Amino acid sequence: AGLAVAMFNPLDTLKVRYQVTATNVSMSSFGMNILAKEGLGGGLWLPGIWPNALGIGISSMGRVGLYPTIRDLIVGDDPKASPTTMFGAGLLAGALGYFVSSPVYQVKTLAQAEAGLIQNGLLTTGTRSGEVPLYHGQSLGSALRLLQTDGNLFRGSGALVARGAMLSAGCALGYDYCKTEAPRYVKTGTVGGLPVVHVVASVAGALSAAIFATPADVVMTRFQAGHYNTLPASFAGILRTDGPLGFYRGFWPFFIRLCPVFGLSLPLTEQLRRALGLGYI
């Protein structure tokens, strides 16, 4: 999961930078402007790439690793989990995984939010142009120490946990439900184990995850970037300035990034579990 996220980090950086920038231009024009001024590497690919990969790797151990266990504990002797059970198990697994990864993920968000060209020690582009970069271009260790010194190591962790829980629940519902229902439409007794079904189910999981998690993602990003002092203020400010659709700002790059991330990590996890004799998720 971490490797897949690193590969598609430009989409995540674009999403975060667009969410924290007050602009009415389209996201495609916004992205092209970044590419023209800063290039692909410095403007979109490198900001927050390593904490992003590490944070997703840590959270995925909870989101994916704990989900089957929690689901089976809830289901008990019932051989088939209901959509409600899938959603609930994913919610709990995601909350646990993302809470542990909260400090690393916050560094990722802050580095991407302030990303821009750096000249003579100052940012010359981006939302913090003219200021000294605190997280962009800094090592993970120094960024974590800065957060710890300021007492902000778990700042916004509640929003991240909510985002992670909704993402995990949405993914579990879309992915597991798609796999469960596939035999009704494909005439084969082993359809649940076919890699092609896992890939299709991964896309369904990505769509469901993006739908459920984007609002919390926008609230969290605005808060951690320093636009608002509290999470309720972030929520109210977005609603006041952008309306209800403001909570889905950055939805498409979020969904497009999740597709390859889930499309690579979930089928590989299924085959690894099968090879280890653990059975499919």
Coordinates of C-alpha atoms in Angstrom, one line a residue:
A1 CA 0.0 0.0 0.0
G2 CA 2.8 2.4 0.9
L3 CA 4.6 1.8 -2.4
A4 CA 1.4 2.3 -4.4
V5 CA 0.7 5.6 -2.6
A6 CA 4.3 6.8 -3.3
M7 CA 3.7 6.1 -7.0
F8 CA 0.6 8.2 -7.1
N9 CA 1.6 10.9 -4.6
P10 CA 1.2 13.7 -7.2
L11 CA -2.6 13.2 -7.1
D12 CA -2.7 13.4 -3.3
T13 CA -0.5 16.5 -3.3
L14 CA -2.8 18.1 -6.0
K15 CA -5.8 17.3 -3.8
V16 CA -4.3 18.8 -0.7
R17 CA -3.0 22.0 -2.4
Y18 CA -6.3 22.6 -4.1
Q19 CA -8.2 22.1 -0.8
V20 CA -6.1 24.7 1.0
T21 CA -6.0 27.3 -1.8
A22 CA -8.7 29.9 -2.2
T23 CA -9.3 29.8 -5.9
N24 CA -12.2 29.4 -8.3
V25 CA -10.1 28.0 -11.2
S26 CA -10.7 24.4 -12.2
M27 CA -8.5 21.7 -10.6
S28 CA -7.0 20.9 -14.0
S29 CA -6.0 24.5 -14.5
F30 CA -4.7 24.7 -11.0
G31 CA -2.6 21.6 -11.5
M32 CA -1.2 22.8 -14.8
N33 CA -0.2 26.1 -13.2
I34 CA 1.8 24.1 -10.6
L35 CA 3.5 22.0 -13.3
A36 CA 4.4 25.1 -15.3
K37 CA 6.0 26.9 -12.3
E38 CA 7.4 24.1 -10.1
G39 CA 7.6 21.0 -12.3
L40 CA 6.2 17.6 -11.6
G41 CA 8.8 16.5 -9.1
G42 CA 9.1 19.5 -6.9
G43 CA 5.5 20.7 -7.2
L44 CA 3.5 17.5 -7.0
W45 CA 5.5 14.3 -6.6
L46 CA 8.0 14.9 -3.8
P47 CA 6.1 16.9 -1.2
G48 CA 5.2 14.6 1.6
I49 CA 6.0 11.4 -0.4
W50 CA 7.8 9.5 2.4
P51 CA 5.5 10.3 5.3
N52 CA 2.6 9.5 2.9
A53 CA 4.0 6.1 2.1
L54 CA 4.9 5.3 5.7
G55 CA 1.6 6.6 7.1
I56 CA -0.5 4.6 4.7
G57 CA 1.7 1.5 5.3
I58 CA 1.0 1.8 9.1
S59 CA -2.7 2.5 8.7
S60 CA -3.2 -0.3 6.2
M61 CA -1.9 -2.8 8.7
G62 CA -4.9 -1.9 10.8
R63 CA -7.4 -1.1 8.0
V64 CA -6.7 -4.3 6.1
G65 CA -5.1 -6.5 8.7
L66 CA -7.6 -6.2 11.4
Y67 CA -10.8 -6.0 9.2
P68 CA -11.3 -9.8 8.6
T69 CA -10.8 -10.5 12.3
I70 CA -13.2 -7.8 13.5
R71 CA -15.8 -8.8 10.9
D72 CA -15.6 -12.5 11.8
L73 CA -15.9 -11.7 15.5
I74 CA -19.1 -9.7 14.8
V75 CA -20.5 -12.3 12.4
G76 CA -19.9 -15.3 14.6
D77 CA -21.3 -18.5 13.2
D78 CA -23.1 -16.7 10.4
P79 CA -21.3 -17.6 7.1
K80 CA -22.2 -14.3 5.4
A81 CA -21.6 -10.8 6.7
S82 CA -24.3 -8.1 6.1
P83 CA -23.4 -4.8 4.5
T84 CA -23.9 -3.2 8.0
T85 CA -21.4 -5.6 9.5
M86 CA -18.9 -4.9 6.7
F87 CA -19.2 -1.2 7.2
G88 CA -19.0 -1.4 11.0
A89 CA -16.0 -3.7 11.0
G90 CA -14.2 -1.4 8.5
L91 CA -15.1 1.6 10.6
L92 CA -13.4 0.2 13.7
A93 CA -10.4 -1.2 11.9
G94 CA -9.8 2.1 10.1
A95 CA -10.1 4.1 13.3
L96 CA -7.4 2.0 15.0
G97 CA -5.0 2.0 12.1
Y98 CA -5.3 5.8 11.4
F99 CA -5.0 6.8 15.0
V100 CA -1.6 5.1 15.2
S101 CA -0.4 6.7 12.0
S102 CA -1.8 10.2 12.9
P103 CA 1.5 12.0 13.6
V104 CA 3.2 10.8 10.4
Y105 CA 0.1 11.5 8.4
Q106 CA -0.1 15.0 9.8
V107 CA 3.5 15.7 8.6
K108 CA 2.4 14.5 5.1
T109 CA -0.6 16.9 5.0
L110 CA 1.4 19.9 6.3
A111 CA 4.3 19.3 3.8
Q112 CA 1.9 19.1 0.9
A113 CA -0.2 22.1 2.1
E114 CA 2.8 24.4 2.2
A115 CA 4.5 22.9 -0.9
G116 CA 6.2 25.4 -3.3
L117 CA 9.5 26.5 -4.7
I118 CA 12.2 27.3 -2.2
Q119 CA 14.8 30.0 -2.9
N120 CA 17.2 31.4 -0.4
G121 CA 15.4 29.5 2.4
L122 CA 12.0 31.0 1.6
L123 CA 9.0 29.7 -0.2
T124 CA 8.3 31.6 -3.4
T125 CA 5.2 29.9 -4.6
G126 CA 2.2 28.2 -2.9
T127 CA 0.0 29.3 0.0
R128 CA 2.9 30.3 2.3
S129 CA 4.9 32.2 -0.3
G130 CA 7.4 34.5 1.4
E131 CA 7.7 32.4 4.5
V132 CA 10.2 29.9 5.8
P133 CA 9.1 26.3 5.1
L134 CA 8.4 24.4 8.3
Y135 CA 7.6 20.9 6.9
H136 CA 8.1 21.0 3.1
G137 CA 11.6 19.8 2.3
Q138 CA 12.3 18.8 5.9
S139 CA 13.1 15.3 7.1
L140 CA 10.4 13.2 8.8
G141 CA 12.3 13.2 12.0
S142 CA 12.7 17.0 12.2
A143 CA 9.1 17.5 11.3
L144 CA 7.9 15.1 14.0
R145 CA 10.1 16.8 16.6
L146 CA 8.7 20.2 15.6
L147 CA 5.2 18.9 16.1
Q148 CA 6.1 17.4 19.5
T149 CA 7.8 20.6 20.7
D150 CA 4.7 22.6 19.8
G151 CA 2.5 20.0 21.5
N152 CA 0.7 19.3 18.2
L153 CA 1.8 15.7 17.6
F154 CA -1.7 14.4 17.6
R155 CA -3.3 17.7 16.4
G156 CA -6.3 16.9 14.2
S157 CA -6.1 13.2 15.1
G158 CA -9.8 13.1 15.7
A159 CA -10.5 14.3 12.1
L160 CA -7.9 11.8 10.8
V161 CA -9.4 9.0 12.7
A162 CA -12.9 10.0 11.4
R163 CA -11.5 10.2 7.9
G164 CA -9.7 6.9 8.2
A165 CA -12.6 5.2 9.7
M166 CA -15.0 6.4 6.9
L167 CA -12.4 5.5 4.3
S168 CA -11.9 2.0 5.7
A169 CA -15.7 1.5 6.2
G170 CA -16.4 2.7 2.7
C171 CA -13.7 0.5 1.2
A172 CA -14.8 -2.6 3.2
L173 CA -18.4 -2.1 2.2
G174 CA -17.6 -1.6 -1.5
Y175 CA -14.9 -4.2 -1.8
D176 CA -16.3 -7.0 0.4
Y177 CA -19.9 -6.5 -0.8
C178 CA -18.8 -6.6 -4.4
K179 CA -16.9 -9.9 -3.8
T180 CA -19.8 -11.4 -1.9
E181 CA -22.4 -10.6 -4.6
A182 CA -20.2 -11.5 -7.6
P183 CA -21.3 -15.1 -7.7
R184 CA -24.8 -14.0 -8.4
Y185 CA -23.7 -12.5 -11.8
V186 CA -20.7 -14.7 -12.7
K187 CA -21.2 -18.4 -13.2
T188 CA -18.2 -19.9 -11.4
G189 CA -17.9 -21.5 -8.1
T190 CA -14.5 -19.9 -7.4
V191 CA -15.3 -16.4 -8.4
G192 CA -14.4 -15.0 -4.9
G193 CA -10.9 -16.1 -5.5
L194 CA -10.4 -14.8 -9.0
P195 CA -7.9 -11.9 -9.2
V196 CA -10.1 -10.1 -11.8
V197 CA -13.0 -10.0 -9.2
H198 CA -10.6 -8.6 -6.6
V199 CA -9.5 -5.8 -9.0
V200 CA -13.1 -4.9 -9.9
A201 CA -14.1 -5.0 -6.2
S202 CA -11.1 -2.7 -5.5
V203 CA -12.5 -0.1 -7.8
A204 CA -15.9 -0.4 -6.1
G205 CA -14.1 0.0 -2.7
A206 CA -12.2 3.0 -3.9
L207 CA -15.5 4.7 -5.1
S208 CA -17.3 3.9 -1.8
A209 CA -14.3 5.0 0.3
A210 CA -14.0 8.4 -1.6
I211 CA -17.7 9.1 -1.2
F212 CA -17.6 8.5 2.6
A213 CA -14.2 9.9 3.4
T214 CA -13.9 13.1 1.3
P215 CA -15.9 15.4 3.6
A216 CA -13.7 14.4 6.7
D217 CA -10.6 14.8 4.5
V218 CA -11.5 18.3 3.5
V219 CA -12.3 19.3 7.1
M220 CA -9.0 17.7 8.4
T221 CA -6.8 19.3 5.7
R222 CA -8.1 22.8 6.3
F223 CA -7.7 22.4 10.1
Q224 CA -4.2 20.9 10.0
A225 CA -3.1 23.5 7.5
G226 CA -3.9 26.2 10.0
H227 CA -6.9 27.8 8.3
Y228 CA -9.1 27.2 11.3
N229 CA -8.4 26.9 15.1
T230 CA -10.8 24.0 15.8
L231 CA -12.4 21.2 13.8
P232 CA -16.0 22.6 14.3
A233 CA -14.7 26.0 13.0
S234 CA -13.3 24.2 10.0
F235 CA -16.5 22.5 9.3
A236 CA -18.6 25.7 9.7
G237 CA -16.2 27.7 7.7
I238 CA -16.2 25.3 4.7
L239 CA -20.0 25.2 4.8
R240 CA -20.3 29.0 5.0
T241 CA -17.8 29.8 2.2
D242 CA -18.2 26.9 -0.2
G243 CA -21.6 25.4 0.6
P244 CA -22.3 21.6 0.9
L245 CA -20.3 20.8 -2.2
G246 CA -17.2 22.3 -0.6
F247 CA -16.9 19.1 1.4
Y248 CA -16.2 17.3 -1.8
R249 CA -13.5 19.6 -3.0
G250 CA -10.7 17.4 -4.4
F251 CA -13.0 14.3 -4.7
W252 CA -11.8 13.2 -8.2
P253 CA -8.0 13.1 -7.5
F254 CA -8.8 11.4 -4.3
F255 CA -10.9 8.7 -6.0
I256 CA -8.4 8.4 -8.9
R257 CA -5.5 7.9 -6.5
L258 CA -7.4 5.3 -4.5
C259 CA -8.2 3.2 -7.5
P260 CA -4.6 2.1 -8.2
V261 CA -3.7 2.0 -4.5
F262 CA -6.5 -0.4 -3.7
G263 CA -6.2 -2.1 -7.1
L264 CA -2.7 -3.1 -6.3
S265 CA -2.7 -3.6 -2.6
L266 CA -6.0 -5.5 -2.1
P267 CA -5.5 -8.2 -4.7
L268 CA -1.9 -8.7 -3.6
T269 CA -3.0 -9.0 0.0
E270 CA -5.6 -11.6 -1.1
Q271 CA -3.0 -13.7 -2.9
L272 CA -0.6 -13.4 0.0
R273 CA -3.2 -14.5 2.5
R274 CA -4.0 -17.5 0.3
A275 CA -0.4 -18.4 0.0
L276 CA 0.0 -18.3 3.8
G277 CA -3.1 -20.5 4.2
L278 CA -5.2 -17.7 5.9
G279 CA -7.9 -17.7 3.3
Y280 CA -9.3 -14.7 1.4
I281 CA -10.4 -11.5 3.2

